[in-house]
Coordinates of C-alpha atoms and ligand atoms in Angstrom, one line a residue:
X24 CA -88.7 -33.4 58.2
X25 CA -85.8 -31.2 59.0
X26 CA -83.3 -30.4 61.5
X27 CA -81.4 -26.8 60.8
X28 CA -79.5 -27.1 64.1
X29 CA -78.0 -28.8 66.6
X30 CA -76.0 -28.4 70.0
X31 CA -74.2 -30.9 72.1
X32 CA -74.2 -29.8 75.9
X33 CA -70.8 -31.8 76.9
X34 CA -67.7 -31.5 74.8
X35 CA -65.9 -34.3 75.8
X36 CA -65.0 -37.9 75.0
X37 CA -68.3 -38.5 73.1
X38 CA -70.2 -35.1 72.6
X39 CA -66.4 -34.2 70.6
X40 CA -66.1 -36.9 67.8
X41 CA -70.0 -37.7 67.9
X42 CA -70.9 -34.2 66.7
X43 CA -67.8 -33.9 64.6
X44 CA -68.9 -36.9 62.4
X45 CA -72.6 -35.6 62.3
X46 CA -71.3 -32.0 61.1
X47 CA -69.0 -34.0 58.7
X48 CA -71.4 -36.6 57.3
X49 CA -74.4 -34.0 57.4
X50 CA -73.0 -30.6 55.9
X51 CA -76.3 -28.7 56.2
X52 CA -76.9 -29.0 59.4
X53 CA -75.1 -26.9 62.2
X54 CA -73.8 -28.2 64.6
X55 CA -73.2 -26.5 67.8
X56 CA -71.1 -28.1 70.6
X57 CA -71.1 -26.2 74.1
X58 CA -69.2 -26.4 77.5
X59 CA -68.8 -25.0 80.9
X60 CA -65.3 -25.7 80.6
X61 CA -63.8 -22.3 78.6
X62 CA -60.6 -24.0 78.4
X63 CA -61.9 -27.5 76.5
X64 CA -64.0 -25.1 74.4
X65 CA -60.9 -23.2 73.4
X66 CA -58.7 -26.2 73.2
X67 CA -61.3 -27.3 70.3
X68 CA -60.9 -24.0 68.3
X69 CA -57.1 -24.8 68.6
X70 CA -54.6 -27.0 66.9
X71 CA -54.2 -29.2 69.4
X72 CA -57.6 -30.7 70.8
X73 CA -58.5 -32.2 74.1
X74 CA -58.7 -35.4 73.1
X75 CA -56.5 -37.8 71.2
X76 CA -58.5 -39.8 68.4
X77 CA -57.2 -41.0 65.6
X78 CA -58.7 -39.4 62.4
X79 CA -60.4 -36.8 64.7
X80 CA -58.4 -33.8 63.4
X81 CA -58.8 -34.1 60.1
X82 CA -62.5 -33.9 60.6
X83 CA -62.6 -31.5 62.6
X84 CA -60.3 -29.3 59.9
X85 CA -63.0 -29.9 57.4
X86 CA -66.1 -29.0 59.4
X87 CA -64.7 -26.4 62.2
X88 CA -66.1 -23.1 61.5
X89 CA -68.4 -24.1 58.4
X90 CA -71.0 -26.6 60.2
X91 CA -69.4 -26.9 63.3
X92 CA -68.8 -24.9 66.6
X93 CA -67.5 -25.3 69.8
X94 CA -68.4 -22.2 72.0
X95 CA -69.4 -21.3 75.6
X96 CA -72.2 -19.3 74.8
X97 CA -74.4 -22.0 75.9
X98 CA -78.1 -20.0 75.8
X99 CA -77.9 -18.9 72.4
X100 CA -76.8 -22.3 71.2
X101 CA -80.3 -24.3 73.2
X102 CA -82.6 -21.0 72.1
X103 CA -81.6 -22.0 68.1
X104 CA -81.5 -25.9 68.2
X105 CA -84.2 -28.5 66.9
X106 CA -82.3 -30.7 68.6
X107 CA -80.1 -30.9 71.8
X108 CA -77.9 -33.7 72.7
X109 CA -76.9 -34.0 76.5
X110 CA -73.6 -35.3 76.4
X111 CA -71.8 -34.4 79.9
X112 CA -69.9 -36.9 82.0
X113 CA -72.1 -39.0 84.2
X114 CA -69.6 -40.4 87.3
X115 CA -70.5 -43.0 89.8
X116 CA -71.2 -40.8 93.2
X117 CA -68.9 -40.5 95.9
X118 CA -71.3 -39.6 98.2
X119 CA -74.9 -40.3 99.6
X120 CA -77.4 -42.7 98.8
X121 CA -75.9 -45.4 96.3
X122 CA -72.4 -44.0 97.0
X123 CA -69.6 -45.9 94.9
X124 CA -72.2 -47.4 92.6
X125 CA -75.2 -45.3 91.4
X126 CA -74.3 -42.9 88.4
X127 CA -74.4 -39.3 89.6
X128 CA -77.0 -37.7 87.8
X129 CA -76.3 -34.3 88.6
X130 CA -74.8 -32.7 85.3
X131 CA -77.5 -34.6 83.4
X132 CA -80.0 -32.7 85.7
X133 CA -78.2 -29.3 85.3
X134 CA -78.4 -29.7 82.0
X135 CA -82.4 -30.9 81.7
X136 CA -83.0 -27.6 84.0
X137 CA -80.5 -25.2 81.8
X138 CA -82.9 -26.4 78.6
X139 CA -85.8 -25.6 80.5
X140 CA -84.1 -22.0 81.3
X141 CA -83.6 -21.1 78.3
X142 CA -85.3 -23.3 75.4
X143 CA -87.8 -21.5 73.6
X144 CA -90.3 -23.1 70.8
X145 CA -90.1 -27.0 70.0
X146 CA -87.5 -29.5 71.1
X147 CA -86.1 -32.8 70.7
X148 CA -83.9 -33.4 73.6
X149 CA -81.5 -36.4 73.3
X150 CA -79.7 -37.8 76.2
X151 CA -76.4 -39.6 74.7
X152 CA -75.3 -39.8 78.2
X153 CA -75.2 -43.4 79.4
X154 CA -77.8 -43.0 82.5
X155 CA -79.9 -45.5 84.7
X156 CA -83.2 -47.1 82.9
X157 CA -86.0 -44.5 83.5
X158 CA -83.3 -41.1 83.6
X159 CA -85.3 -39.8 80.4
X160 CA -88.7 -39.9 82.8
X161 CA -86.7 -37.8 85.0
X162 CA -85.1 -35.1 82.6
X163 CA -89.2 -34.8 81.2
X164 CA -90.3 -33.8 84.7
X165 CA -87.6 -31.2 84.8
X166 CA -88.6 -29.8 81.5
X167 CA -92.3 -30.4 81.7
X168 CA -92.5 -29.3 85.3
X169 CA -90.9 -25.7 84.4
X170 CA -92.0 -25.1 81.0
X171 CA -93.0 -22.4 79.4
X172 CA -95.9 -21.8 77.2
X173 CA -95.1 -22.3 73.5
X174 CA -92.4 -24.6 74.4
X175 CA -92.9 -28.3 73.5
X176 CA -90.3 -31.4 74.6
X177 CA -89.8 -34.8 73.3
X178 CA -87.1 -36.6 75.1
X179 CA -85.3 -39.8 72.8
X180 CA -82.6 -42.0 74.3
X181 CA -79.7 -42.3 71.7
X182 CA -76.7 -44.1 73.8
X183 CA -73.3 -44.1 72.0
X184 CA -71.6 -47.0 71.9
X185 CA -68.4 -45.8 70.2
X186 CA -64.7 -47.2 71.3
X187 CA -61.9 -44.6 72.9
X188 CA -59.1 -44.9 70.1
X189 CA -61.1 -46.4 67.3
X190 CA -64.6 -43.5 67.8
X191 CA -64.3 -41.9 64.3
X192 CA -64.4 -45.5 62.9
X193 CA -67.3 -46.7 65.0
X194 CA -69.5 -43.5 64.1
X195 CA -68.8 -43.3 60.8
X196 CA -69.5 -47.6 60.5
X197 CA -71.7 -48.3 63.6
X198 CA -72.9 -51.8 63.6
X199 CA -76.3 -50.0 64.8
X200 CA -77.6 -47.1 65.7
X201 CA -80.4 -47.4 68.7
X202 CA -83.1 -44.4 69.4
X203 CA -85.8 -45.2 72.1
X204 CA -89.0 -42.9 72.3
X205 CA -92.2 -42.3 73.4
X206 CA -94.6 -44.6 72.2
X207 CA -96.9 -42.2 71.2
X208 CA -97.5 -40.2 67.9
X209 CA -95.3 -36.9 68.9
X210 CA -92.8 -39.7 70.4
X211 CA -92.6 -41.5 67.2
X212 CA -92.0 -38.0 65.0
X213 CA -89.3 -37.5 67.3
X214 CA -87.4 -40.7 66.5
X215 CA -87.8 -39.9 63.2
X216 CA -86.3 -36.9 63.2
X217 CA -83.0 -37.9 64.4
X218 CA -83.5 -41.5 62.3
X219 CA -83.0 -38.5 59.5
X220 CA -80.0 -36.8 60.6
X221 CA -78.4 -40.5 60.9
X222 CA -79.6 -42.0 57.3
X223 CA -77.2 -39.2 55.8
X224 CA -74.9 -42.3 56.3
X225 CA -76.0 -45.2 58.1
X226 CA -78.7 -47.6 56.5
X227 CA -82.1 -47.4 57.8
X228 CA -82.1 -51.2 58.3
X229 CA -78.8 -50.3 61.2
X230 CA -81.1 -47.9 63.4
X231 CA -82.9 -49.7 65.4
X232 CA -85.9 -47.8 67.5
X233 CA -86.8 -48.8 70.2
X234 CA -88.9 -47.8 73.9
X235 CA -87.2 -45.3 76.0
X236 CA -86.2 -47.9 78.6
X237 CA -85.4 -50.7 76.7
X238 CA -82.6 -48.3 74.8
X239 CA -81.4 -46.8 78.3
X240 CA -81.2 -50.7 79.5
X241 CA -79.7 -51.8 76.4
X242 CA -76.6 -49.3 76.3
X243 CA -75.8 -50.7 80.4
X244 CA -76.1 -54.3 78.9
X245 CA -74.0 -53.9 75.9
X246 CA -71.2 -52.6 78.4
X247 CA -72.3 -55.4 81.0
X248 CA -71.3 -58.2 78.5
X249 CA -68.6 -56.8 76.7
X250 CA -66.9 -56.7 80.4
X251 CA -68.0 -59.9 81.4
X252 CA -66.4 -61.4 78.1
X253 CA -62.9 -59.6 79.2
X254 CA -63.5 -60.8 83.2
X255 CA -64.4 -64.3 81.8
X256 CA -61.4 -64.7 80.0
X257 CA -59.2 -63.3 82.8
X258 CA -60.5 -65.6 85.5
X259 CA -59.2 -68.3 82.9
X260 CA -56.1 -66.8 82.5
X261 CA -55.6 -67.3 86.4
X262 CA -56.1 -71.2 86.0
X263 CA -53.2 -71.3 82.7
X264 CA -51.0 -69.5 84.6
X265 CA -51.8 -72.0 87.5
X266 CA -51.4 -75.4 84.9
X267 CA -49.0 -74.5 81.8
X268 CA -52.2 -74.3 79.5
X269 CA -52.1 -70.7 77.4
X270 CA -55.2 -67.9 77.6
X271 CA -54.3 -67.4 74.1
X272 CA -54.6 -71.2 72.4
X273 CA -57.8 -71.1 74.3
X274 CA -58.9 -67.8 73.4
X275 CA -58.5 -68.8 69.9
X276 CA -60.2 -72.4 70.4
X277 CA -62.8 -71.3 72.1
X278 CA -63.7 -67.7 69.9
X279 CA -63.3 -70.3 66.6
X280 CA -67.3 -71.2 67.9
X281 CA -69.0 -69.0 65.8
X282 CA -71.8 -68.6 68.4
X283 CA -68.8 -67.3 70.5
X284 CA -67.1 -65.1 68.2
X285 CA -63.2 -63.9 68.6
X286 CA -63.8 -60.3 70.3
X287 CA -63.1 -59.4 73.4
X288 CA -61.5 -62.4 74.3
X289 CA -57.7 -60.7 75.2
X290 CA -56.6 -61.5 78.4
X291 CA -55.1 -58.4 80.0
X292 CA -54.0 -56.7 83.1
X293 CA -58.1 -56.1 83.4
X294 CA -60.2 -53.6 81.6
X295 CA -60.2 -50.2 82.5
X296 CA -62.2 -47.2 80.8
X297 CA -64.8 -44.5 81.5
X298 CA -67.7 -47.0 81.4
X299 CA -67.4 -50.5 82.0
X300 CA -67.2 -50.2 85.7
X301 CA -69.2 -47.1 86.1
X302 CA -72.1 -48.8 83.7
X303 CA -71.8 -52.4 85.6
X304 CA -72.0 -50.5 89.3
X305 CA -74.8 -48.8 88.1
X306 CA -76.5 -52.0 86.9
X307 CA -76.0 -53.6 90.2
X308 CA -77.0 -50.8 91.9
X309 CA -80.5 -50.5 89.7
X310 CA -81.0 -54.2 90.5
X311 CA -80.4 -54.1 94.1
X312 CA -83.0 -51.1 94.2
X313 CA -85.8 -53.7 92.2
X314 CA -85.1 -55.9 94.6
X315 CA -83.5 -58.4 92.6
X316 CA -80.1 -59.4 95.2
X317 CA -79.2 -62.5 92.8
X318 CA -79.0 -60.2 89.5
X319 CA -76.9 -57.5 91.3
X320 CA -74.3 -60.3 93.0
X321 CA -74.0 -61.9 89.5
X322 CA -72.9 -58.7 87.6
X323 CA -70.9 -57.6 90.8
X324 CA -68.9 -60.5 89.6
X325 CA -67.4 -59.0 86.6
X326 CA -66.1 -56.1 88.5
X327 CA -64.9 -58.7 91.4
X328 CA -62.6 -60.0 89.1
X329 CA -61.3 -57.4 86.9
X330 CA -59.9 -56.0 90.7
X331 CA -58.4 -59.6 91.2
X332 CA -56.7 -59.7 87.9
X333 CA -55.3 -56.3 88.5
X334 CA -54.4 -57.0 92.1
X335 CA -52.9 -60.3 90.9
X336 CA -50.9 -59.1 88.1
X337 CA -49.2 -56.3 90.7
X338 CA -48.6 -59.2 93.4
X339 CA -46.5 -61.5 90.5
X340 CA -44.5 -58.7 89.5
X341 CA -43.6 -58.2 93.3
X342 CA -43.0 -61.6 94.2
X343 CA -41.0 -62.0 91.2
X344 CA -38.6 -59.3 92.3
X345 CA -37.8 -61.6 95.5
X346 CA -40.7 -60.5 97.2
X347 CA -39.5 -57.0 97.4
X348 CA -39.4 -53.8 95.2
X349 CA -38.6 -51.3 97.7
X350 CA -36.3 -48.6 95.8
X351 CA -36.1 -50.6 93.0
X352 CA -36.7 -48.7 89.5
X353 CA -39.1 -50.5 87.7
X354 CA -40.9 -48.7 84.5
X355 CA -44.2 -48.7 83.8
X356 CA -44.6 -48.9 79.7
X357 CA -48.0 -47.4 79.1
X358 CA -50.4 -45.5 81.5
X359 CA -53.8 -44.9 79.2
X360 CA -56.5 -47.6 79.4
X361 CA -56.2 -48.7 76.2
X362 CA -53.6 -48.1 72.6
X363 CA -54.2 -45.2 70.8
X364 CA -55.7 -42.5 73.2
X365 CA -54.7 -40.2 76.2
X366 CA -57.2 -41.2 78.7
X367 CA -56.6 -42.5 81.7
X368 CA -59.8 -43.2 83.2
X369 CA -59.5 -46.3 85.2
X370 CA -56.5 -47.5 83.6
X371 CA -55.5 -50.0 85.2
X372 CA -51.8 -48.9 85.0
X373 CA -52.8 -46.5 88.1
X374 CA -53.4 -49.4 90.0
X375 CA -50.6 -51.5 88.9
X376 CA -48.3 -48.1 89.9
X377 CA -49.8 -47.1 93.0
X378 CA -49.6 -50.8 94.5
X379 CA -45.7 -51.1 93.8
X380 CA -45.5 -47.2 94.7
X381 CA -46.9 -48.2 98.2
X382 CA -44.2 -50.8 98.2
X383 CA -41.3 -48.3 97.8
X384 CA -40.9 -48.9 94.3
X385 CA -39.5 -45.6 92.4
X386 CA -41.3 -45.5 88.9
X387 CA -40.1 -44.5 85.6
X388 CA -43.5 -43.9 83.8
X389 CA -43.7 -43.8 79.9
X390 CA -46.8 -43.3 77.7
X391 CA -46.9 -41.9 74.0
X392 CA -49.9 -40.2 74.2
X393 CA -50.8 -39.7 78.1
X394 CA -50.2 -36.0 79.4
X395 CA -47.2 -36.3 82.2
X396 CA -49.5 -33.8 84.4
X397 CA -52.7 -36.4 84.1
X398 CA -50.4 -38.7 85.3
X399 CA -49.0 -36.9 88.4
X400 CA -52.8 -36.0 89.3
X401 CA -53.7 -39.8 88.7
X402 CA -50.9 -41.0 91.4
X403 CA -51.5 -38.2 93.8
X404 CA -54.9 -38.3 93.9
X405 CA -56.7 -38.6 97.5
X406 CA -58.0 -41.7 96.5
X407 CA -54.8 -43.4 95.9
X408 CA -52.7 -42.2 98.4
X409 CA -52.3 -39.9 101.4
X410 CA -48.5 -39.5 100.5
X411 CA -48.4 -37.3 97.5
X412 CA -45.3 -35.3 97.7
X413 CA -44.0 -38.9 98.6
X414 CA -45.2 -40.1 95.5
X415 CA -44.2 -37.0 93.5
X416 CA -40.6 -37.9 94.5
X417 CA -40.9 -41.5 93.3
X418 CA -41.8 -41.1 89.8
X419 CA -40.2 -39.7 86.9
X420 CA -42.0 -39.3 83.7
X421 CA -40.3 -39.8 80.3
X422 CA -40.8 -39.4 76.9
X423 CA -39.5 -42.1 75.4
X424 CA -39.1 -46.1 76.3
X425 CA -34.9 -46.3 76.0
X426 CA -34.3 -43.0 78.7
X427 CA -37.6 -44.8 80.6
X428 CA -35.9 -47.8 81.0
X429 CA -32.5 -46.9 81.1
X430 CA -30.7 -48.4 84.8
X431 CA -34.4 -50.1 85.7
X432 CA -34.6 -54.1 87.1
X433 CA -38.2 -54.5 85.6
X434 CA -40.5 -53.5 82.6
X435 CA -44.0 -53.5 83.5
X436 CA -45.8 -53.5 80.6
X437 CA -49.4 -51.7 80.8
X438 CA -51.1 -50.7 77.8
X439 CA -50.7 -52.2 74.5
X440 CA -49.3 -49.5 72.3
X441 CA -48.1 -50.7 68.8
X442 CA -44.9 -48.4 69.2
X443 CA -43.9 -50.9 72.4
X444 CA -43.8 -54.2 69.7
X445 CA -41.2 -52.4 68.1
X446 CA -38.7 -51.4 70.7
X447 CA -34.8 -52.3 70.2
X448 CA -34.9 -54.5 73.0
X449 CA -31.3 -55.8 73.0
X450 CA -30.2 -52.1 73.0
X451 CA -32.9 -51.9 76.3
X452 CA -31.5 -55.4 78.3
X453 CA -28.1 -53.3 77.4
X454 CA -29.2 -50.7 79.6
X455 CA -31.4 -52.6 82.6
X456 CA -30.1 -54.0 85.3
X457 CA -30.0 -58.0 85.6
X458 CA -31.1 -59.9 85.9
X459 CA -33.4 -58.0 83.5
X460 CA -37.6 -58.7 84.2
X461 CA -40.7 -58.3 81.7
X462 CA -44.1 -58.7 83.0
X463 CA -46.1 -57.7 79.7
X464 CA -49.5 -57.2 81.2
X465 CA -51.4 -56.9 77.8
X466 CA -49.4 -60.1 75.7
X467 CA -48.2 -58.5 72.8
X468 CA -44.3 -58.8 73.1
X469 CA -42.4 -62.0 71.2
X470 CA -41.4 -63.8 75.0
X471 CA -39.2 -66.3 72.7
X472 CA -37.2 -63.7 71.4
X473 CA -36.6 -61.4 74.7
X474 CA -36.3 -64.8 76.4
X475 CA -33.5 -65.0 73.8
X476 CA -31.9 -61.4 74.9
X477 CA -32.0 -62.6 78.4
X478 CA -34.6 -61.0 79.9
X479 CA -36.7 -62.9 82.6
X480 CA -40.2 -62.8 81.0
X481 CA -43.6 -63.3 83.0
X482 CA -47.1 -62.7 80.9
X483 CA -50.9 -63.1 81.9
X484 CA -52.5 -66.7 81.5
X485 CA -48.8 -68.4 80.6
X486 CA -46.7 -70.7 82.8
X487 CA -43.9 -68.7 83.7
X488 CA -41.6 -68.7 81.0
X489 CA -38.3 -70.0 80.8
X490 CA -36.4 -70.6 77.0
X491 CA -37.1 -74.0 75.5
X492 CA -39.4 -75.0 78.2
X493 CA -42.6 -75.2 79.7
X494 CA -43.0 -74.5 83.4
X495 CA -45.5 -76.2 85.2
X496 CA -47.0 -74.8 88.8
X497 CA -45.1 -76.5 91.5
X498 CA -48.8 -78.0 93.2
X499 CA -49.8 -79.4 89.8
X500 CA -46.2 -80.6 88.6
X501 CA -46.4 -83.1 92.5
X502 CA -50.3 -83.6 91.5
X503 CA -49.0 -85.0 88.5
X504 CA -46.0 -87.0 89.9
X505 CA -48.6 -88.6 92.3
X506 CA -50.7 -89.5 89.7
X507 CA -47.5 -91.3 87.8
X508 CA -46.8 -93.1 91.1
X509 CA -50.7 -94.8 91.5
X510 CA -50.3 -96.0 87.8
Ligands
UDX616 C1 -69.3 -39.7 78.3 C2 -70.8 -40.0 78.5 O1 -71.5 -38.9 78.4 C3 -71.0 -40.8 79.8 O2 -72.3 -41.0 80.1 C4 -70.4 -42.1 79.4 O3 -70.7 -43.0 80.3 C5 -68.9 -41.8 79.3 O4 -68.7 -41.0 78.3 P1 -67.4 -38.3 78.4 O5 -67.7 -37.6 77.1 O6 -66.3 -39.3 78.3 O7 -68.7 -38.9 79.0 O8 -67.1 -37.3 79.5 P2 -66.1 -36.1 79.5 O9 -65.0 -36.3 78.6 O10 -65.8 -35.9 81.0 O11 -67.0 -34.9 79.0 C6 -68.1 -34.3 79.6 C7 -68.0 -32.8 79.3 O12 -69.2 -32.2 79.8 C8 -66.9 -32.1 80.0 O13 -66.1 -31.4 79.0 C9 -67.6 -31.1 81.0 O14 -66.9 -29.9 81.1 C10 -68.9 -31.0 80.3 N1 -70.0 -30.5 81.3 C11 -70.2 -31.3 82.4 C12 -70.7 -29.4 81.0 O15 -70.5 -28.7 80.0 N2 -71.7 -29.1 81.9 C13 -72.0 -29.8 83.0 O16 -72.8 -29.4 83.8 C14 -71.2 -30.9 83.3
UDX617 C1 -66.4 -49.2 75.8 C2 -67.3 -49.9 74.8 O1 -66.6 -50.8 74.0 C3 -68.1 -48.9 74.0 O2 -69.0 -49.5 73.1 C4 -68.8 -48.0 74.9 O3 -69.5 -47.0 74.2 C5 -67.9 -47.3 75.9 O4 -67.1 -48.3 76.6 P1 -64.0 -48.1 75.7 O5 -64.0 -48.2 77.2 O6 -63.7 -46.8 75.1 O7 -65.4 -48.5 75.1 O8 -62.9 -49.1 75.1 P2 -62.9 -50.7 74.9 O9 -62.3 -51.0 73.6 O10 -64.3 -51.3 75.2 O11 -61.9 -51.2 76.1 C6 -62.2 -51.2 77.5 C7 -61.2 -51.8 78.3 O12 -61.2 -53.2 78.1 C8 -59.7 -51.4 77.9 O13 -59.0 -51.2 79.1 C9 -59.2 -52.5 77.1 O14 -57.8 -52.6 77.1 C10 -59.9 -53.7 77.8 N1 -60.0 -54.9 76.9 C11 -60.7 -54.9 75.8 C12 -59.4 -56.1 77.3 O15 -58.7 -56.2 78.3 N2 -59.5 -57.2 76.5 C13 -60.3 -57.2 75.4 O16 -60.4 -58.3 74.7 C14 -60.9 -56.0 75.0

């Protein structure tokens, strides 16, 4: 039972750290990761990679050019593997049948017909990409229909469910690993196969196997719930800020149930990310298809509200500013989706800055970690605005949070980087102009103590704030004072 080699078709976001750890954790296997992209291939032979993960460097220092290879030269590297793993990007269409909602299978399928191009002998081919339930049946009719003779297939569904800015941690201590096959006996050799190249480090008793479809279906439900738990929480937040009650005492009450659990429970500005919204479109879409309307609206839901809480959070901070931001300088503290990497993919920072950019605001844009050209091509992009030398002239990017905010009326705080907690805010109120506003979109500032300073401070799922007090909402506060009156 062995697999010599390996190649990744997709070096990005997961086909990166996911073959790094298996080139780190399984040192006599080669691993081979390819791209049609020649400049992320030769970013990953540099110093400075692609992507920002923590702890990704230093494994790929210790594997790059011993067990592990990024190159171009994708036909040699599918002629010599075992084993390919289709990692490239799968993005909800923009066009077409299922447009804005059905995931775009075409590099999946470029892929499927580059293996049949070129494969020669045996292989295990592994799609990692998140896909719709029943994609593998489609990739095996590629291969099958256009193979050649002494060429053999076995297609396994192996979805990744590692976190952007914790992905070395989760691959190195996945809670599980899931591998859906065939259910026959070449099927079930398969699976075992690449149950070997995982036991190098993860217990048997954490891979679970599984039938193709039920793994495809479980990676879209993981990400179904995990959103639904963030949307759930948000719609709350909306009724706290409405009554004085706090998200976060009931966050904590409520995850204290153990049959709840304390996860995913922060209210934010709304979740952003590669795949939640991509994975819960696609769900809808595949129910819709089955003809199951109920199913579909119910998930719709999760997405429904994650736009609210974002559109919502972008109204406050305009109504707080007298109901008008037009050339005001406000800065935007954060622009990736989540702390501790550079990717912007549906952050929810671009919507947050493209609403108060349509409003005439000028932004002064901060982000440790965020590229300043990813951030001009994420607020010039034709699907945010038909303005974009406008826009151009509207923001500045900085790179750091005192020049950021320095002459600004508002902080809008977007992403909850660990490095904002810190911040000399006395020395920032010094700078802003007053009266000084707040609006921390992801709760982790101390409001008491900027409250203190004298900055105005508004949060998600909170009253608005004001020093010593509680504020009730106007409509409940006259509810109440009715109620007084009867008794
Ligand atoms: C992944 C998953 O594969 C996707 O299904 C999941 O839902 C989100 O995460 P990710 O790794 O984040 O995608 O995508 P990306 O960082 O865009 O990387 C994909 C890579 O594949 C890119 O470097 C792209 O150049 C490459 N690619 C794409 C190819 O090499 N060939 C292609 O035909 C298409
Ligand atoms: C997610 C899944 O967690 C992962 O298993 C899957 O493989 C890919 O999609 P990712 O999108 O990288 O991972 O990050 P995640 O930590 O899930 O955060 C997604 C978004 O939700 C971020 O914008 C984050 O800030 C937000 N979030 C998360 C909240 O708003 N509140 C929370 O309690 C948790």
């Amino acid at each position: 039972m062995v697999i010599n080699k390996i190649c990744c078709i997709g070096a990005g976001y997961v086909g990166g750290p996911t073959c790094s750890v298996i080139a780190l954790k399984c040192p006599k296997i080669r691993v081979t990761v390819v791209d049609k992209s020649t400049e992320r291939i030769a970013q990953w032979n540099s110093e400075k990679l692609p992507i920002y993960e923590p702890g990704l460097d230093d494994v790929v220092k210790e594997c790059r050019g011993r067990n592990l290879f990024f190159s171009t030269d994708i036909e040699t590297a599918i002629k010599e593997a075992d084993l390919i793993f289709i990692s490239v990007n799968t993005p909800t269409k923009t066009f077409g049948n299922g447009k804005g909602r059905a995931a775009d299978l075409k590099y999946v399928e470029s892929a499927a017909r580059m293996i049949a191009d070129m494969a020669t002998g045996d292989k295990i081919v592994v799609e990692k990409s998140t896909v719709p339930v029943r994609a593998a049946e489609s990739i095996l009719n590629i291969l099958r229909a256009n193979k050649k003779p002494g060429v053999s297939y076995q297609i396994l569904s192996n979805p990744e469910f590692l976190a952007e800015g914790t992905a070395i941690d989760d691959l190195i201590n996945a809670d599980r690993v899931l591998i859906g096959g065939e259910d026959s006996p070449e099927g079930q050799a398969a699976i075992e196969k690449l149950c070997w190249v995982y036991e190098h480090w993860i217990s048997r008793r954490n891979i679970i196997t599984t039938n193709t479809w039920s793994s495809e279906l479980s990676k879209l439900a993981a990400n179904a719930f995990l959103a639904q738990r963030i949307s759930s929480i948000n719609s709350l937040s909306a009724v706290c800020e409405a009554t004085g009650a706090d998200i976060s005492e009931v966050a904590r009450a409520v995850g204290l149930d153990s049959r709840i659990g304390p996860k995913f429970l922060q209210a934010s500005v709304g979740f952003g990310g590669s795949c939640f919204q991509k994975d819960i479109l696609n769900l809808v879409y595949i129910c819709e298809c089955l003809n199951l309307p109920e199913v579909a609206a119910y998930w719709q839901q999760v997405i429904d509200m994650n736009e609210y809480q974002k559109s919502r959070f972008s109204a406050k901070v305009i109504e707080s500013l007298f109901n008008t931001v037009t050339d005001k300088k406000i800065t935007i503290l954060g622009f990736a989706f989540k702390k501790n990497t550079g990717d912007t993919r549906e952050s929810p920072a671009i919507h947050v800055s493209t609403t108060l950019l349509d409003e005439g605001a000028k932004l002064h844009i901060y982000d440790p970690k965020v590229e300043p050209s990813q951030i001009l091509e994420d607020l010039t992009h034709p699907s945010v605005t038909e303005e974009p030398e406008k826009v151009k002239k509207s923001i500045e990017i900085h790179s750091d949070a005192y020049t950021a905010t320095k002459g600004t009326h508002a902080i809008v705080l977007c992403t909850e980087w660990d490095e904002f907690v810190t911040l000399d805010y006395q020395r920032i109120y010094n700078g802003m102009m007053k009266p000084a506003y707040i609006f921390d979109g992801r709760k982790i500032l101390d409001h008491e103590a900027l409250m203190k300073i004298g900055f105005q401070v508004q949060t998600i799922g909170a009253g608005r704030l004001s020093y010593g007090r509680s504020w009730l909402h106007p409509s409940l506060a006259t509810l109440l004072l009715q109620c007084n009156k009867v008794h």
